[in-house]
Amino acid sequence: MANLVPHGEDHLRPAIEAGIESLRAIGRQFHDFRWSLGTSSNYSVVLQRDPMRLLLTASGKDKGALGADDFVVVDAAGKSLVSGPGKPSAETGLHTLLAELPGTGAVLHTHSVWGTLLSDRYGEAGFIIEGFEMLKGLEGITTHETRKEVEVFANDQDIARLSGRVRPRLADPVRPLTHGFLIERHGMYTWGKDLAAARRHVEIYEFLFEVLARKLQMS
């Protein structure tokens, strides 16, 4: 097993070990649900905020069969702090951006059929989900009488540029972006106060995406 503890930061070892096991379990679940097929997707857990330390799945790994070495630890700039065969994903910048939010403890990026289809259909106009009981699974929502906007950002191989479009929406003082968003013809990013909350948000969104997409098929 590679040493994923940054030099001089042995206090992070228990959180790293626990994070690895939890993310491996997430990977198996999401692979089985067909939300993270092939080498798609990446997941992260905030280990420490000051200075920022993020445990992240390494680039190009099968999420259904993650090994103990298939992870990296990065700083706030997305730079790997450990030696080993793994390297950070090209999309690390979105993880570090979302990890800046005070309430974020984990970030999950997935590639599902239903989310991809809806992002393709609606594009940057986005779409609304409202009136469904399952909306109450998103943190802070207490009634089905909720109108939830799902934002869609155009896909961009330049992650710094894409992050630059997402950042002002996260910081919007009137209508901040919360819970998650889609990237057109690509996938979904979700986050939560901890890994359990982030996973729940993925499950809620995926249920609602499938409901909406099947409803469109029936119309």
mmCIF file of C-alpha atoms in Angstrom:
data_model
loop_
_atom_site.group_PDB
_atom_site.id
_atom_site.type_symbol
_atom_site.label_atom_id
_atom_site.label_comp_id
_atom_site.label_asym_id
_atom_site.label_seq_id
_atom_site.Cartn_x
_atom_site.Cartn_y
_atom_site.Cartn_z
ATOM 1 C CA MET A 1 0.000 0.000 0.000
ATOM 2 C CA ALA A 2 1.356 3.408 -0.994
ATOM 3 C CA ASN A 3 2.019 5.926 1.747
ATOM 4 C CA LEU A 4 -0.716 8.526 1.307
ATOM 5 C CA VAL A 5 0.186 10.527 4.409
ATOM 6 C CA PRO A 6 1.833 13.842 3.483
ATOM 7 C CA HIS A 7 5.232 14.433 5.052
ATOM 8 C CA GLY A 8 4.911 15.707 8.594
ATOM 9 C CA GLU A 9 1.131 15.221 8.722
ATOM 10 C CA ASP A 10 0.800 11.845 10.396
ATOM 11 C CA HIS A 11 -2.254 13.109 12.276
ATOM 12 C CA LEU A 12 -4.164 12.665 9.009
ATOM 13 C CA ARG A 13 -3.535 8.913 8.840
ATOM 14 C CA PRO A 14 -6.791 7.773 10.542
ATOM 15 C CA ALA A 15 -8.913 10.077 8.351
ATOM 16 C CA ILE A 16 -7.099 8.906 5.212
ATOM 17 C CA GLU A 17 -7.568 5.233 6.047
ATOM 18 C CA ALA A 18 -11.245 5.724 6.887
ATOM 19 C CA GLY A 19 -11.776 7.835 3.777
ATOM 20 C CA ILE A 20 -10.227 5.213 1.513
ATOM 21 C CA GLU A 21 -12.494 2.470 2.796
ATOM 22 C CA SER A 22 -15.585 4.668 2.541
ATOM 23 C CA LEU A 23 -14.798 5.813 -1.001
ATOM 24 C CA ARG A 24 -14.072 2.268 -2.125
ATOM 25 C CA ALA A 25 -17.533 1.285 -0.869
ATOM 26 C CA ILE A 26 -19.084 4.273 -2.677
ATOM 27 C CA GLY A 27 -17.309 3.242 -5.860
ATOM 28 C CA ARG A 28 -18.690 -0.290 -5.707
ATOM 29 C CA GLN A 29 -22.221 0.979 -5.036
ATOM 30 C CA PHE A 30 -22.158 3.606 -7.778
ATOM 31 C CA HIS A 31 -20.662 1.162 -10.269
ATOM 32 C CA ASP A 32 -23.412 -1.338 -9.498
ATOM 33 C CA PHE A 33 -26.019 1.399 -10.002
ATOM 34 C CA ARG A 34 -24.358 2.322 -13.343
ATOM 35 C CA TRP A 35 -23.514 5.829 -12.177
ATOM 36 C CA SER A 36 -19.726 5.329 -12.420
ATOM 37 C CA LEU A 37 -18.900 2.969 -15.269
ATOM 38 C CA GLY A 38 -15.512 2.401 -16.869
ATOM 39 C CA THR A 39 -12.986 4.807 -15.405
ATOM 40 C CA SER A 40 -15.488 7.671 -15.201
ATOM 41 C CA SER A 41 -16.213 9.692 -12.057
ATOM 42 C CA ASN A 42 -14.092 10.941 -9.195
ATOM 43 C CA TYR A 43 -14.774 11.279 -5.486
ATOM 44 C CA SER A 44 -13.172 13.259 -2.656
ATOM 45 C CA VAL A 45 -13.316 13.758 1.097
ATOM 46 C CA VAL A 46 -12.087 16.815 2.995
ATOM 47 C CA LEU A 47 -9.453 15.646 5.461
ATOM 48 C CA GLN A 48 -8.534 19.052 6.869
ATOM 49 C CA ARG A 49 -9.478 22.650 6.099
ATOM 50 C CA ASP A 50 -6.495 24.701 7.291
ATOM 51 C CA PRO A 51 -4.407 24.064 5.361
ATOM 52 C CA MET A 52 -6.740 22.298 2.914
ATOM 53 C CA ARG A 53 -6.098 18.582 2.478
ATOM 54 C CA LEU A 54 -8.332 16.531 0.196
ATOM 55 C CA LEU A 55 -8.372 12.756 -0.312
ATOM 56 C CA LEU A 56 -9.212 12.168 -3.979
ATOM 57 C CA THR A 57 -9.618 9.144 -6.226
ATOM 58 C CA ALA A 58 -6.684 8.960 -8.627
ATOM 59 C CA SER A 59 -7.158 9.542 -12.334
ATOM 60 C CA GLY A 60 -8.207 6.704 -14.638
ATOM 61 C CA LYS A 61 -9.246 4.152 -12.006
ATOM 62 C CA ASP A 62 -12.135 1.678 -12.218
ATOM 63 C CA LYS A 63 -14.467 2.925 -9.495
ATOM 64 C CA GLY A 64 -16.034 -0.506 -9.106
ATOM 65 C CA ALA A 65 -12.671 -2.001 -8.147
ATOM 66 C CA LEU A 66 -10.765 0.742 -6.344
ATOM 67 C CA GLY A 67 -7.647 -0.483 -4.585
ATOM 68 C CA ALA A 68 -6.048 0.999 -1.507
ATOM 69 C CA ASP A 69 -3.438 2.697 -3.688
ATOM 70 C CA ASP A 70 -5.918 4.319 -6.099
ATOM 71 C CA PHE A 71 -6.019 7.626 -4.246
ATOM 72 C CA VAL A 72 -4.044 10.824 -3.845
ATOM 73 C CA VAL A 73 -3.946 13.605 -1.259
ATOM 74 C CA VAL A 74 -3.951 17.133 -2.665
ATOM 75 C CA ASP A 75 -3.742 20.674 -1.349
ATOM 76 C CA ALA A 76 -6.020 23.640 -2.096
ATOM 77 C CA ALA A 77 -4.350 24.110 -5.489
ATOM 78 C CA GLY A 78 -4.949 20.471 -6.446
ATOM 79 C CA LYS A 79 -1.266 19.548 -6.188
ATOM 80 C CA SER A 80 -0.504 16.006 -5.054
ATOM 81 C CA LEU A 81 1.285 15.891 -1.698
ATOM 82 C CA VAL A 82 2.257 12.210 -1.815
ATOM 83 C CA SER A 83 4.484 10.045 -3.977
ATOM 84 C CA GLY A 84 3.157 6.990 -5.746
ATOM 85 C CA PRO A 85 1.665 5.777 -9.006
ATOM 86 C CA GLY A 86 -1.576 7.723 -8.747
ATOM 87 C CA LYS A 87 -2.087 11.214 -10.103
ATOM 88 C CA PRO A 88 -4.907 13.714 -9.535
ATOM 89 C CA SER A 89 -7.790 13.792 -11.983
ATOM 90 C CA ALA A 90 -7.874 16.548 -14.574
ATOM 91 C CA GLU A 91 -11.077 17.673 -12.826
ATOM 92 C CA THR A 92 -9.451 18.125 -9.423
ATOM 93 C CA GLY A 93 -10.023 21.880 -9.665
ATOM 94 C CA LEU A 94 -13.779 21.416 -9.337
ATOM 95 C CA HIS A 95 -13.284 19.334 -6.199
ATOM 96 C CA THR A 96 -11.036 21.939 -4.592
ATOM 97 C CA LEU A 97 -13.488 24.688 -5.581
ATOM 98 C CA LEU A 98 -16.435 22.913 -3.951
ATOM 99 C CA ALA A 99 -14.298 21.999 -0.926
ATOM 100 C CA GLU A 100 -13.827 25.729 -0.291
ATOM 101 C CA LEU A 101 -17.479 25.960 0.737
ATOM 102 C CA PRO A 102 -17.598 26.007 4.561
ATOM 103 C CA GLY A 103 -20.199 23.253 4.749
ATOM 104 C CA THR A 104 -18.554 20.821 2.341
ATOM 105 C CA GLY A 105 -17.096 17.590 3.698
ATOM 106 C CA ALA A 106 -17.221 15.476 0.525
ATOM 107 C CA VAL A 107 -17.655 15.877 -3.243
ATOM 108 C CA LEU A 108 -18.951 13.186 -5.608
ATOM 109 C CA HIS A 109 -18.787 13.337 -9.404
ATOM 110 C CA THR A 110 -20.804 10.742 -11.319
ATOM 111 C CA HIS A 111 -21.767 9.881 -14.914
ATOM 112 C CA SER A 112 -25.281 8.464 -15.139
ATOM 113 C CA VAL A 113 -27.463 7.785 -18.167
ATOM 114 C CA TRP A 114 -30.426 9.848 -16.944
ATOM 115 C CA GLY A 115 -28.404 12.876 -15.895
ATOM 116 C CA THR A 116 -26.505 12.832 -19.185
ATOM 117 C CA LEU A 117 -29.725 12.616 -21.213
ATOM 118 C CA LEU A 118 -31.352 15.492 -19.329
ATOM 119 C CA SER A 119 -28.266 17.682 -19.603
ATOM 120 C CA ASP A 120 -28.221 16.999 -23.333
ATOM 121 C CA ARG A 121 -31.920 17.796 -23.734
ATOM 122 C CA TYR A 122 -31.971 21.046 -21.764
ATOM 123 C CA GLY A 123 -28.395 22.291 -22.142
ATOM 124 C CA GLU A 124 -27.382 25.454 -20.333
ATOM 125 C CA ALA A 125 -31.036 26.463 -19.880
ATOM 126 C CA GLY A 126 -31.215 23.886 -17.110
ATOM 127 C CA PHE A 127 -34.505 22.525 -15.808
ATOM 128 C CA ILE A 128 -36.826 22.494 -12.816
ATOM 129 C CA ILE A 129 -37.855 19.620 -10.542
ATOM 130 C CA GLU A 130 -40.818 20.367 -8.289
ATOM 131 C CA GLY A 131 -43.537 18.730 -6.260
ATOM 132 C CA PHE A 132 -41.809 15.414 -5.563
ATOM 133 C CA GLU A 133 -41.536 14.012 -2.033
ATOM 134 C CA MET A 134 -37.958 12.860 -2.686
ATOM 135 C CA LEU A 135 -36.800 16.479 -2.844
ATOM 136 C CA LYS A 136 -36.862 16.397 0.960
ATOM 137 C CA GLY A 137 -33.737 14.231 0.824
ATOM 138 C CA LEU A 138 -31.696 17.278 -0.192
ATOM 139 C CA GLU A 139 -30.192 19.068 2.802
ATOM 140 C CA GLY A 140 -32.382 21.862 4.120
ATOM 141 C CA ILE A 141 -35.492 21.056 2.059
ATOM 142 C CA THR A 142 -38.442 20.230 4.326
ATOM 143 C CA THR A 143 -41.424 20.043 1.972
ATOM 144 C CA HIS A 144 -42.316 18.524 -1.360
ATOM 145 C CA GLU A 145 -43.712 21.938 -2.293
ATOM 146 C CA THR A 146 -40.273 22.925 -3.505
ATOM 147 C CA ARG A 147 -39.114 24.255 -6.857
ATOM 148 C CA LYS A 148 -35.554 23.018 -7.370
ATOM 149 C CA GLU A 149 -33.566 24.397 -10.289
ATOM 150 C CA VAL A 150 -30.979 22.030 -11.749
ATOM 151 C CA GLU A 151 -28.248 24.054 -13.390
ATOM 152 C CA VAL A 152 -26.317 22.769 -16.404
ATOM 153 C CA PHE A 153 -22.903 24.110 -17.385
ATOM 154 C CA ALA A 154 -21.454 23.626 -20.852
ATOM 155 C CA ASN A 155 -18.743 20.988 -20.910
ATOM 156 C CA ASP A 156 -15.203 22.349 -21.055
ATOM 157 C CA GLN A 157 -11.857 20.547 -21.059
ATOM 158 C CA ASP A 158 -10.362 23.669 -19.468
ATOM 159 C CA ILE A 159 -11.281 22.993 -15.835
ATOM 160 C CA ALA A 160 -9.979 26.347 -14.628
ATOM 161 C CA ARG A 161 -12.315 28.092 -17.059
ATOM 162 C CA LEU A 162 -15.238 25.852 -16.077
ATOM 163 C CA SER A 163 -14.513 26.493 -12.398
ATOM 164 C CA GLY A 164 -14.542 30.191 -13.166
ATOM 165 C CA ARG A 165 -18.130 29.866 -14.385
ATOM 166 C CA VAL A 166 -19.237 27.786 -11.402
ATOM 167 C CA ARG A 167 -17.576 29.927 -8.703
ATOM 168 C CA PRO A 168 -19.840 33.010 -8.959
ATOM 169 C CA ARG A 169 -22.937 30.822 -8.818
ATOM 170 C CA LEU A 170 -21.735 29.269 -5.568
ATOM 171 C CA ALA A 171 -21.138 32.731 -4.104
ATOM 172 C CA ASP A 172 -24.363 34.336 -5.332
ATOM 173 C CA PRO A 173 -25.765 36.185 -2.276
ATOM 174 C CA VAL A 174 -29.376 35.948 -3.465
ATOM 175 C CA ARG A 175 -29.653 32.587 -5.223
ATOM 176 C CA PRO A 176 -26.558 30.489 -4.559
ATOM 177 C CA LEU A 177 -26.021 27.179 -6.301
ATOM 178 C CA THR A 178 -26.635 24.356 -3.802
ATOM 179 C CA HIS A 179 -26.519 20.552 -3.614
ATOM 180 C CA GLY A 180 -25.323 19.826 -7.145
ATOM 181 C CA PHE A 181 -25.157 20.651 -10.840
ATOM 182 C CA LEU A 182 -24.792 18.944 -14.203
ATOM 183 C CA ILE A 183 -22.162 19.375 -16.887
ATOM 184 C CA GLU A 184 -23.673 19.056 -20.350
ATOM 185 C CA ARG A 185 -23.279 15.578 -21.884
ATOM 186 C CA HIS A 186 -20.825 14.784 -19.113
ATOM 187 C CA GLY A 187 -21.975 14.164 -15.556
ATOM 188 C CA MET A 188 -23.043 15.504 -12.182
ATOM 189 C CA TYR A 189 -21.232 17.093 -9.252
ATOM 190 C CA THR A 190 -22.785 16.883 -5.800
ATOM 191 C CA TRP A 191 -21.492 17.758 -2.354
ATOM 192 C CA GLY A 192 -22.557 17.575 1.267
ATOM 193 C CA LYS A 193 -21.497 18.186 4.848
ATOM 194 C CA ASP A 194 -20.001 14.687 4.918
ATOM 195 C CA LEU A 195 -19.761 11.654 2.669
ATOM 196 C CA ALA A 196 -23.121 10.288 3.808
ATOM 197 C CA ALA A 197 -24.859 13.552 2.887
ATOM 198 C CA ALA A 198 -23.108 13.777 -0.482
ATOM 199 C CA ARG A 199 -24.061 10.174 -1.276
ATOM 200 C CA ARG A 200 -27.668 10.876 -0.283
ATOM 201 C CA HIS A 201 -27.745 13.869 -2.618
ATOM 202 C CA VAL A 202 -26.534 11.685 -5.494
ATOM 203 C CA GLU A 203 -29.224 9.105 -4.744
ATOM 204 C CA ILE A 204 -31.963 11.745 -4.541
ATOM 205 C CA TYR A 205 -30.912 13.482 -7.735
ATOM 206 C CA GLU A 206 -30.594 10.219 -9.633
ATOM 207 C CA PHE A 207 -34.060 9.083 -8.568
ATOM 208 C CA LEU A 208 -35.552 12.401 -9.641
ATOM 209 C CA PHE A 209 -33.606 12.480 -12.918
ATOM 210 C CA GLU A 210 -34.960 9.070 -13.840
ATOM 211 C CA VAL A 211 -38.506 10.067 -12.904
ATOM 212 C CA LEU A 212 -38.321 13.223 -15.001
ATOM 213 C CA ALA A 213 -36.708 11.508 -17.984
ATOM 214 C CA ARG A 214 -39.240 8.649 -17.962
ATOM 215 C CA LYS A 215 -42.065 11.186 -17.634
ATOM 216 C CA LEU A 216 -40.767 12.935 -20.751
ATOM 217 C CA GLN A 217 -40.687 9.610 -22.571
ATOM 218 C CA MET A 218 -44.364 9.062 -21.695
ATOM 219 C CA SER A 219 -45.538 12.453 -22.935
#
